[in-house]
Short mmCIF file of C-alpha atoms in Angstrom, two decimals:
data_model
loop_
_atom_site.label_atom_id
_atom_site.label_comp_id
_atom_site.label_asym_id
_atom_site.label_seq_id
_atom_site.Cartn_x
_atom_site.Cartn_y
_atom_site.Cartn_z
CA MET L 1 -11.64 -10.83 -2.71
CA LYS L 2 -12.85 -9.17 -5.16
CA ALA L 3 -12.49 -9.55 -8.71
CA SER L 4 -12.20 -7.83 -12.28
CA VAL L 5 -11.41 -8.19 -16.06
CA CYS L 6 -8.90 -6.11 -17.18
CA ILE L 7 -11.34 -5.19 -20.77
CA GLU L 8 -8.42 -4.04 -22.39
CA MET L 9 -7.92 -7.54 -23.47
CA ILE L 10 -10.88 -9.86 -22.19
CA TYR L 11 -14.72 -9.65 -24.52
CA THR L 12 -12.49 -7.85 -27.81
CA GLU L 13 -14.77 -9.96 -29.97
CA TYR L 14 -17.27 -7.63 -28.77
CA PRO L 15 -17.30 -3.52 -28.67
CA PHE L 16 -16.07 -1.71 -26.25
CA LEU L 17 -18.10 -0.84 -24.20
CA GLU L 18 -20.53 -3.40 -24.49
CA ARG L 19 -17.55 -5.28 -22.97
CA ILE L 20 -18.62 -3.25 -19.45
CA SER L 21 -22.45 -4.39 -18.99
CA ILE L 22 -20.84 -8.14 -19.81
CA ALA L 23 -18.45 -8.00 -17.02
CA ALA L 24 -21.13 -6.84 -14.67
CA ASP L 25 -23.66 -9.84 -15.67
CA GLN L 26 -20.76 -12.52 -16.05
CA GLY L 27 -21.68 -11.12 -11.88
CA PHE L 28 -17.53 -9.46 -11.47
CA ASP L 29 -17.20 -6.67 -9.54
CA ALA L 30 -15.07 -4.32 -11.52
CA ILE L 31 -13.62 -3.43 -15.21
CA GLU L 32 -10.05 -2.59 -15.24
CA PHE L 33 -8.78 -0.90 -18.55
CA TRP L 34 -5.29 0.75 -19.94
CA ASN L 35 -4.59 4.04 -21.05
CA TRP L 36 -7.66 6.70 -20.49
CA ASP L 37 -7.01 9.54 -22.21
CA ASN L 38 -7.70 7.88 -25.66
CA LYS L 39 -10.93 6.54 -24.94
CA ASP L 40 -14.67 8.25 -24.37
CA MET L 41 -14.74 8.78 -20.37
CA PRO L 42 -17.92 9.80 -20.47
CA ALA L 43 -19.54 6.46 -22.29
CA ILE L 44 -17.77 4.69 -19.84
CA LYS L 45 -18.47 6.66 -16.78
CA HIS L 46 -22.38 6.57 -18.32
CA ALA L 47 -21.75 2.69 -18.78
CA VAL L 48 -20.31 1.94 -15.95
CA GLU L 49 -23.21 3.29 -13.80
CA LYS L 50 -26.03 1.66 -15.87
CA ALA L 51 -23.92 -1.53 -15.42
CA GLY L 52 -24.12 -1.22 -11.17
CA ILE L 53 -20.53 -1.71 -11.80
CA GLN L 54 -16.87 -0.24 -10.48
CA VAL L 55 -13.90 0.65 -12.42
CA ALA L 56 -11.03 -0.64 -10.45
CA THR L 57 -8.66 1.02 -11.74
CA PHE L 58 -6.95 2.74 -14.75
CA GLN L 59 -3.23 4.04 -15.69
CA SER L 60 -2.20 6.84 -14.59
CA ASN L 61 0.67 7.50 -16.65
CA ARG L 62 0.12 10.64 -19.31
CA GLY L 63 4.29 10.43 -20.63
CA GLY L 64 7.80 10.84 -19.41
CA THR L 65 8.94 8.37 -17.40
CA LEU L 66 10.34 8.65 -13.63
CA ILE L 67 13.14 7.36 -14.17
CA ASN L 68 14.61 10.51 -15.70
CA PRO L 69 14.53 13.40 -13.45
CA THR L 70 13.84 15.61 -16.78
CA HIS L 71 10.94 14.02 -17.17
CA ARG L 72 9.78 14.76 -13.58
CA GLU L 73 7.75 18.20 -13.90
CA ASN L 74 5.64 17.14 -17.15
CA PHE L 75 5.06 12.87 -15.38
CA ILE L 76 3.81 14.78 -12.31
CA ALA L 77 1.29 16.87 -14.23
CA GLY L 78 0.45 14.49 -15.71
CA ILE L 79 -0.88 12.67 -13.03
CA LYS L 80 -2.66 15.32 -11.81
CA GLU L 81 -4.87 15.18 -14.94
CA SER L 82 -5.08 11.69 -13.86
CA LEU L 83 -6.16 11.73 -10.17
CA ALA L 84 -8.86 13.80 -11.51
CA MET L 85 -10.35 11.97 -13.60
CA ALA L 86 -9.91 9.08 -11.00
CA LYS L 87 -11.74 11.46 -9.05
CA GLU L 88 -14.57 11.80 -12.05
CA MET L 89 -14.93 8.46 -11.85
CA ASN L 90 -15.31 7.57 -8.83
CA THR L 91 -12.15 5.17 -8.99
CA ASN L 92 -9.75 4.98 -6.13
CA LYS L 93 -7.01 2.91 -7.31
CA MET L 94 -4.67 4.07 -10.31
CA PHE L 95 -1.76 1.69 -11.29
CA ILE L 96 1.33 3.10 -12.63
CA LEU L 97 4.57 2.58 -14.44
CA THR L 98 8.05 3.34 -14.35
CA ASP L 99 8.26 3.81 -17.37
CA GLU L 100 6.48 5.24 -21.10
CA LEU L 101 5.03 2.17 -23.28
CA GLY L 102 4.12 2.73 -26.53
CA GLU L 103 1.10 1.94 -28.20
CA ASP L 104 1.97 -1.65 -28.77
CA ARG L 105 2.97 -1.57 -25.25
CA SER L 106 6.45 -1.13 -25.77
CA VAL L 107 9.44 0.81 -23.85
CA LYS L 108 9.87 4.22 -25.56
CA PHE L 109 12.14 5.44 -24.83
CA GLN L 110 15.90 3.75 -22.80
CA PHE L 111 18.30 5.88 -21.06
CA PRO L 112 21.90 4.36 -20.85
CA GLU L 113 23.64 7.38 -20.03
CA LEU L 114 21.75 6.70 -16.64
CA THR L 115 23.03 4.06 -13.38
CA GLU L 116 21.38 1.74 -12.22
CA GLU L 117 21.50 4.17 -9.48
CA GLU L 118 20.52 7.16 -10.15
CA LYS L 119 17.41 5.84 -12.07
CA PHE L 120 16.25 4.47 -9.15
CA GLN L 121 16.67 7.81 -6.74
CA SER L 122 14.63 9.35 -9.72
CA VAL L 123 12.02 6.73 -9.05
CA PHE L 124 11.72 7.48 -5.70
CA ASP L 125 11.68 11.17 -5.70
CA GLY L 126 9.25 11.15 -8.51
CA LEU L 127 7.30 8.61 -5.75
CA ILE L 128 7.86 10.94 -3.12
CA ASP L 129 6.77 14.19 -5.24
CA ILE L 130 3.68 12.18 -6.23
CA ALA L 131 2.47 10.85 -3.02
CA PRO L 132 0.97 13.52 -1.07
CA LEU L 133 -0.56 14.43 -4.81
CA ALA L 134 -2.67 10.50 -4.24
CA GLU L 135 -3.10 10.95 -0.24
CA ALA L 136 -4.77 14.34 -0.90
CA ALA L 137 -6.72 12.66 -3.63
CA GLY L 138 -8.12 9.52 -2.21
CA VAL L 139 -6.30 7.57 -4.23
CA THR L 140 -4.00 4.60 -4.31
CA LEU L 141 -1.19 4.19 -6.69
CA VAL L 142 -0.38 1.02 -7.33
CA LEU L 143 3.25 0.37 -8.93
CA GLU L 144 3.72 -2.23 -11.59
CA PRO L 145 6.56 -4.67 -12.18
CA LEU L 146 6.45 -6.12 -16.02
CA ASN L 147 8.67 -8.72 -17.03
CA ASN L 148 11.24 -7.14 -19.40
CA LEU L 149 12.60 -11.37 -21.46
CA VAL L 150 9.36 -11.64 -23.03
CA ASP L 151 6.63 -8.52 -22.92
CA HIS L 152 8.33 -5.19 -22.44
CA ALA L 153 12.10 -5.32 -23.57
CA GLY L 154 14.04 -2.16 -21.23
CA TYR L 155 11.17 -1.50 -18.54
CA TRP L 156 13.09 -0.91 -15.59
CA LEU L 157 10.96 -1.98 -12.66
CA LYS L 158 11.50 -5.98 -12.98
CA GLU L 159 11.58 -7.51 -9.74
CA SER L 160 8.83 -7.23 -7.47
CA GLU L 161 11.30 -7.42 -4.49
CA LEU L 162 13.34 -3.71 -5.95
CA GLY L 163 8.83 -2.53 -5.62
CA PHE L 164 8.56 -3.61 -2.27
CA GLU L 165 11.71 -1.61 -1.53
CA LEU L 166 10.20 0.82 -2.61
CA VAL L 167 6.75 1.24 -1.27
CA ARG L 168 8.30 0.32 1.85
CA LYS L 169 11.32 3.27 1.86
CA ILE L 170 7.95 5.61 0.24
CA ASN L 171 5.95 4.54 3.19
CA SER L 172 2.93 6.11 1.98
CA PRO L 173 -0.69 4.47 2.39
CA ASN L 174 -1.47 6.02 -1.19
CA ILE L 175 1.94 4.00 -2.76
CA ARG L 176 1.18 0.29 -2.94
CA LEU L 177 2.34 -2.87 -5.63
CA LEU L 178 0.58 -3.69 -8.26
CA PHE L 179 1.39 -8.04 -8.22
CA ASP L 180 0.90 -8.92 -11.60
CA ILE L 181 1.90 -12.70 -11.58
CA TYR L 182 1.97 -13.09 -15.27
CA HIS L 183 5.27 -10.99 -14.93
CA GLN L 184 6.21 -11.77 -11.39
CA GLN L 185 6.57 -15.34 -12.56
CA ILE L 186 8.80 -15.44 -15.78
CA THR L 187 10.89 -13.18 -13.83
CA GLU L 188 10.77 -14.47 -10.60
CA GLY L 189 8.97 -16.87 -9.40
CA ASN L 190 8.40 -18.50 -5.98
CA ILE L 191 4.63 -17.04 -6.36
CA ILE L 192 2.89 -17.67 -3.27
CA GLU L 193 5.59 -16.99 -0.73
CA ARG L 194 6.26 -13.06 -2.69
CA LEU L 195 2.39 -12.75 -1.91
CA THR L 196 1.49 -14.37 1.39
CA ARG L 197 4.49 -12.52 2.83
CA ASN L 198 4.26 -8.95 1.22
CA LEU L 199 0.25 -8.27 1.70
CA ASP L 200 1.34 -5.43 3.15
CA ALA L 201 2.98 -3.65 0.56
CA ILE L 202 0.61 -5.34 -2.01
CA GLY L 203 -2.72 -3.05 -3.78
CA HIS L 204 -4.05 -5.00 -6.36
CA VAL L 205 -3.36 -8.49 -8.73
CA HIS L 206 -3.34 -9.21 -11.97
CA VAL L 207 -3.87 -12.95 -13.41
CA ALA L 208 -2.85 -14.82 -16.60
CA ASP L 209 -0.72 -18.24 -16.95
CA VAL L 210 2.84 -18.85 -18.45
CA PRO L 211 3.26 -19.04 -21.46
CA GLY L 212 1.82 -16.98 -23.07
CA ARG L 213 -0.48 -14.59 -21.24
CA HIS L 214 -3.60 -16.91 -21.09
CA GLN L 215 -6.33 -17.39 -19.04
CA PRO L 216 -5.67 -19.80 -15.45
CA GLY L 217 -5.72 -23.59 -16.47
CA SER L 218 -4.04 -23.11 -19.66
CA GLY L 219 -0.04 -23.62 -18.34
CA GLU L 220 2.25 -24.45 -15.60
CA LEU L 221 1.16 -22.10 -12.62
CA ASN L 222 -1.46 -24.10 -10.25
CA TYR L 223 -4.20 -20.86 -9.12
CA GLU L 224 -6.33 -23.17 -7.41
CA ASN L 225 -3.36 -23.15 -4.86
CA ILE L 226 -2.02 -19.32 -5.55
CA LEU L 227 -5.61 -17.99 -4.81
CA ALA L 228 -6.78 -19.91 -1.90
CA GLU L 229 -3.47 -19.15 -0.09
CA LEU L 230 -3.72 -15.19 -1.21
CA ALA L 231 -7.34 -15.38 0.70
CA ALA L 232 -6.21 -17.29 3.36
CA ALA L 233 -3.01 -14.99 3.58
CA GLY L 234 -5.84 -12.50 4.51
CA TYR L 235 -5.95 -10.22 0.92
CA GLU L 236 -9.16 -9.19 0.33
CA ASP L 237 -8.93 -6.20 -2.88
CA TYR L 238 -9.00 -6.75 -6.23
CA VAL L 239 -7.30 -9.96 -7.89
CA GLY L 240 -8.10 -8.53 -11.81
CA LEU L 241 -8.36 -10.97 -15.01
CA GLU L 242 -5.81 -9.95 -17.23
CA PHE L 243 -5.62 -12.10 -20.16
CA GLU L 244 -5.63 -13.32 -23.64
CA PRO L 245 -8.07 -15.36 -23.87
CA THR L 246 -7.32 -18.72 -26.25
CA ILE L 247 -11.13 -19.60 -25.57
CA PRO L 248 -14.31 -17.85 -25.55
CA SER L 249 -13.90 -14.51 -23.54
CA LYS L 250 -17.06 -15.32 -21.52
CA GLU L 251 -16.18 -18.75 -20.96
CA ALA L 252 -12.26 -17.77 -19.41
CA ALA L 253 -13.82 -15.46 -17.90
CA ALA L 254 -15.69 -17.32 -16.36
CA SER L 255 -13.76 -19.91 -15.04
CA ALA L 256 -10.53 -17.88 -14.18
CA LEU L 257 -11.29 -17.87 -10.23
CA ARG L 258 -12.74 -21.48 -9.37
#
């Protein structure tokens, strides 16, 4: 397995660009972050190249939602821009959300007039349209379920099982699931089995403990067992640290994947 650090949440004691070199100095394979359109991407690219580290992933959404078909044209236009940015950043993976999140990461729009069946069909149709674009760009889009009980009220894709269903129905090598252990522990539980029996559909993993979304070892999840089982099952891609440290960031990051 490879390890990346989400510099939106970790090393926040330091200026944003400095976090990249800190991750490299701590021996991580990559960094990741959220939105790219509010950042100085040339400066990030320069800092990444200077530090000799990779960008594992960043957010592909530019606005709008997958769940409302009237948003699709603008949504796909944003994905095209993000795919071009991924090429510029030498990044072969971006995460994609079903809903649009605001500055505070809350869901911006609700569509009570749409049935669950209509929302599912809209998400499916949107991903079918996006899949060949991702394939042509050589970028994998990892679809992320989020919990709507604690952090993202109203978010549509909550369960990993529904995400796996979508990934398998779309049947593209460039559409996979981002399995965030923190979110799925809140929503579903049964983490080890869900991870290990669905590796064919998983393209990225995030770690944080429950409750609180803090560093592994701070809560109820046995990360030593989870990560050992994930490795034994043959997972070789990125495990991303995406948590809010309760101790100094360098210490939290260094201990997270031991």
